[in-house]
C-alpha positions as a printed NumPy array, in Angstrom:
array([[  2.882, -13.678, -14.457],
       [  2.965, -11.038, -11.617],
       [  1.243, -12.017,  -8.785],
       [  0.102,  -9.699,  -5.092],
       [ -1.52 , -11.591,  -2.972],
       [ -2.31 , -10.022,   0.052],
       [ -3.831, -11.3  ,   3.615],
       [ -5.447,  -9.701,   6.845],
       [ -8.015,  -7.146,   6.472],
       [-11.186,  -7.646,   8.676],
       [-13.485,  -5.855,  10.856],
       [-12.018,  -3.591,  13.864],
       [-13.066,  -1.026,  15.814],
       [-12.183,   2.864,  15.869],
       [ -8.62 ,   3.267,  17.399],
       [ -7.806,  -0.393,  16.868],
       [ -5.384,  -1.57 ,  14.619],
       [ -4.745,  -4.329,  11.691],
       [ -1.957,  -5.705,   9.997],
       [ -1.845,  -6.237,   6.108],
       [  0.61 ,  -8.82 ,   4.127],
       [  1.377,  -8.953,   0.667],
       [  3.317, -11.827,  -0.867],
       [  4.661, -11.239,  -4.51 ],
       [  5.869, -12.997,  -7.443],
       [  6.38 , -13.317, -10.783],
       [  8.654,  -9.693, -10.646],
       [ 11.593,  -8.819,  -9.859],
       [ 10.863,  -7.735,  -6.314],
       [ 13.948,  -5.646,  -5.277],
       [ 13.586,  -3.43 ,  -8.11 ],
       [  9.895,  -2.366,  -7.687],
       [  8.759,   0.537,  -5.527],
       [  6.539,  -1.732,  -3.153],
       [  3.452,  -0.133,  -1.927],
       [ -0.341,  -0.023,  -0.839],
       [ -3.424,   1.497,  -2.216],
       [ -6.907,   1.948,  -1.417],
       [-10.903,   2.295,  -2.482],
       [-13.613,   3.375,  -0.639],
       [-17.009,   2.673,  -1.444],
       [-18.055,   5.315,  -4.232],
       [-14.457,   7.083,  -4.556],
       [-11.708,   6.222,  -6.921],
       [ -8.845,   4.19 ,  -5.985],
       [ -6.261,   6.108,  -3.958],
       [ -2.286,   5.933,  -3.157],
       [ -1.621,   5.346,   0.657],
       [  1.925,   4.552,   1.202],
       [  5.035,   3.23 ,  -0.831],
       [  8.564,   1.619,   0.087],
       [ 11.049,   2.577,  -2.576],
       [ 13.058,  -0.377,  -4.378],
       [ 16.258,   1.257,  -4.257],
       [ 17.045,   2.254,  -0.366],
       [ 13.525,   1.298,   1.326],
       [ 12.366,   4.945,   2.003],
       [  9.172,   5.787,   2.311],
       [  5.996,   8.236,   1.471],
       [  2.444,   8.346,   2.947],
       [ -0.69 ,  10.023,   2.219],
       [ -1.246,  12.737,   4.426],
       [ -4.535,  11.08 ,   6.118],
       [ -2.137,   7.972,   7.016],
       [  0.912,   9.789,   8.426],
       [  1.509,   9.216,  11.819],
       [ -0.809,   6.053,  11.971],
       [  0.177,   3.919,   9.077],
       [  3.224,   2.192,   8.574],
       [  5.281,  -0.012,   5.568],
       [  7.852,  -2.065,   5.339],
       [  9.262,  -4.799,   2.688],
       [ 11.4  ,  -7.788,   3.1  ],
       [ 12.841,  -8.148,  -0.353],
       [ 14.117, -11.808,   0.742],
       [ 10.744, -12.58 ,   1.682],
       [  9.272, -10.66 ,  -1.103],
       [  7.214,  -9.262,   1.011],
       [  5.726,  -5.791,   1.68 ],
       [  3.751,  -5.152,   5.496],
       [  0.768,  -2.172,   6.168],
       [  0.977,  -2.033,   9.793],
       [ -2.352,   0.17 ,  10.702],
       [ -2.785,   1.745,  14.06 ],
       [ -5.391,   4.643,  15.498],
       [ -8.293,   3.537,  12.68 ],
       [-10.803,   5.608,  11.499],
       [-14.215,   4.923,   9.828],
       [-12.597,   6.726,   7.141],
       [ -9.776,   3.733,   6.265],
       [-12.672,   1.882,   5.414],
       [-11.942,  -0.008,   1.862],
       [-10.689,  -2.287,  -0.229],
       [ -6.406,  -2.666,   0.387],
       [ -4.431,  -3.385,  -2.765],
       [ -0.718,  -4.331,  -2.331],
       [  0.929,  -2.607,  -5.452],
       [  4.072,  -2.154,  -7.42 ],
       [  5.037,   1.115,  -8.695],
       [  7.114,   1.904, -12.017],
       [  9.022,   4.791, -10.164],
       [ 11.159,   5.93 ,  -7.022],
       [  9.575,   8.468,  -4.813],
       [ 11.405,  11.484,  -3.642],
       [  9.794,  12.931,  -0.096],
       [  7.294,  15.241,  -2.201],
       [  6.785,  13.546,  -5.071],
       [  2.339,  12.95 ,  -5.476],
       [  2.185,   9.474,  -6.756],
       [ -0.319,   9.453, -10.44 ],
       [ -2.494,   6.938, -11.484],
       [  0.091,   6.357, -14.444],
       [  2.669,   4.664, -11.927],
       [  0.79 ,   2.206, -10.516],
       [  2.394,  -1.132, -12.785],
       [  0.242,  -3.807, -10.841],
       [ -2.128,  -4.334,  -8.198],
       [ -3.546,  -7.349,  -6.24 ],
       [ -7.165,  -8.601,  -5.481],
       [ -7.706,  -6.588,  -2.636],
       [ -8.48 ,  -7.297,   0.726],
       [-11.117,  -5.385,   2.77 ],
       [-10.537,  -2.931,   5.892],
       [-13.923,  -2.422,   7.717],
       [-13.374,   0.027,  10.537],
       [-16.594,   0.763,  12.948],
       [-17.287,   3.58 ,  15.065]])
């Protein structure tokens, strides 16, 4: 049974920052495109970032570049969000997730590649 379980979302100011953690199990970790997506209240669940299984690359959503950053440990099995400058607009729910695909630089991740997804752990940024 696959398992995401991630930790560290809370409440933080504008410009602040946070740091996510997802532990995983139950899949073969190193072979999984590793990443993070999100929900805001009233909007559909969107891709934010991904670490590719095969050489650790990576891809952001355009409102994250710059500010957001992944990284996985696949000894650890273990993916990070590190999340600097915050807006009121990262508000949301954070779901670790692995992806059924590798991501080339350009490549717009589809709801049809996201394999599994954790709880969820929310992100409440004030202004």
């Amino acid at each position: 049974q696959v398992q995401l379980v991630e930790s560290g979302g809370g409440v933080v100011q504008a410009g602040g920052s946070l740091r996510l953690s997802c532990a995983a199990s139950g899949l073969t970790f190193s072979r999984w495109t590793m990443g993070w997506l999100r929900q805001a209240p009233g909007k559909e669940r969107e891709f934010v970032t991904a670490a590719n299984w095969a050489d650790g690359s990576t891809i952001y959503a355009d409102s994250v570049k710059g500010r957001f950053t992944i990284s996985r440990d696949n000894a650890k099995k273990t993916v990070t969000l590190q999340m600097d400058s915050l807006k009121p607009e990262d508000t949301a729910i954070y779901y670790c997730a692995a992806f059924n695909r590798y991501y080339a630089p350009n490549d717009s991740p589809r709801k049809t590649d996201f394999g599994y997804w954790g709880q969820g752990t929310q992100v409440t940024v004030s202004s």
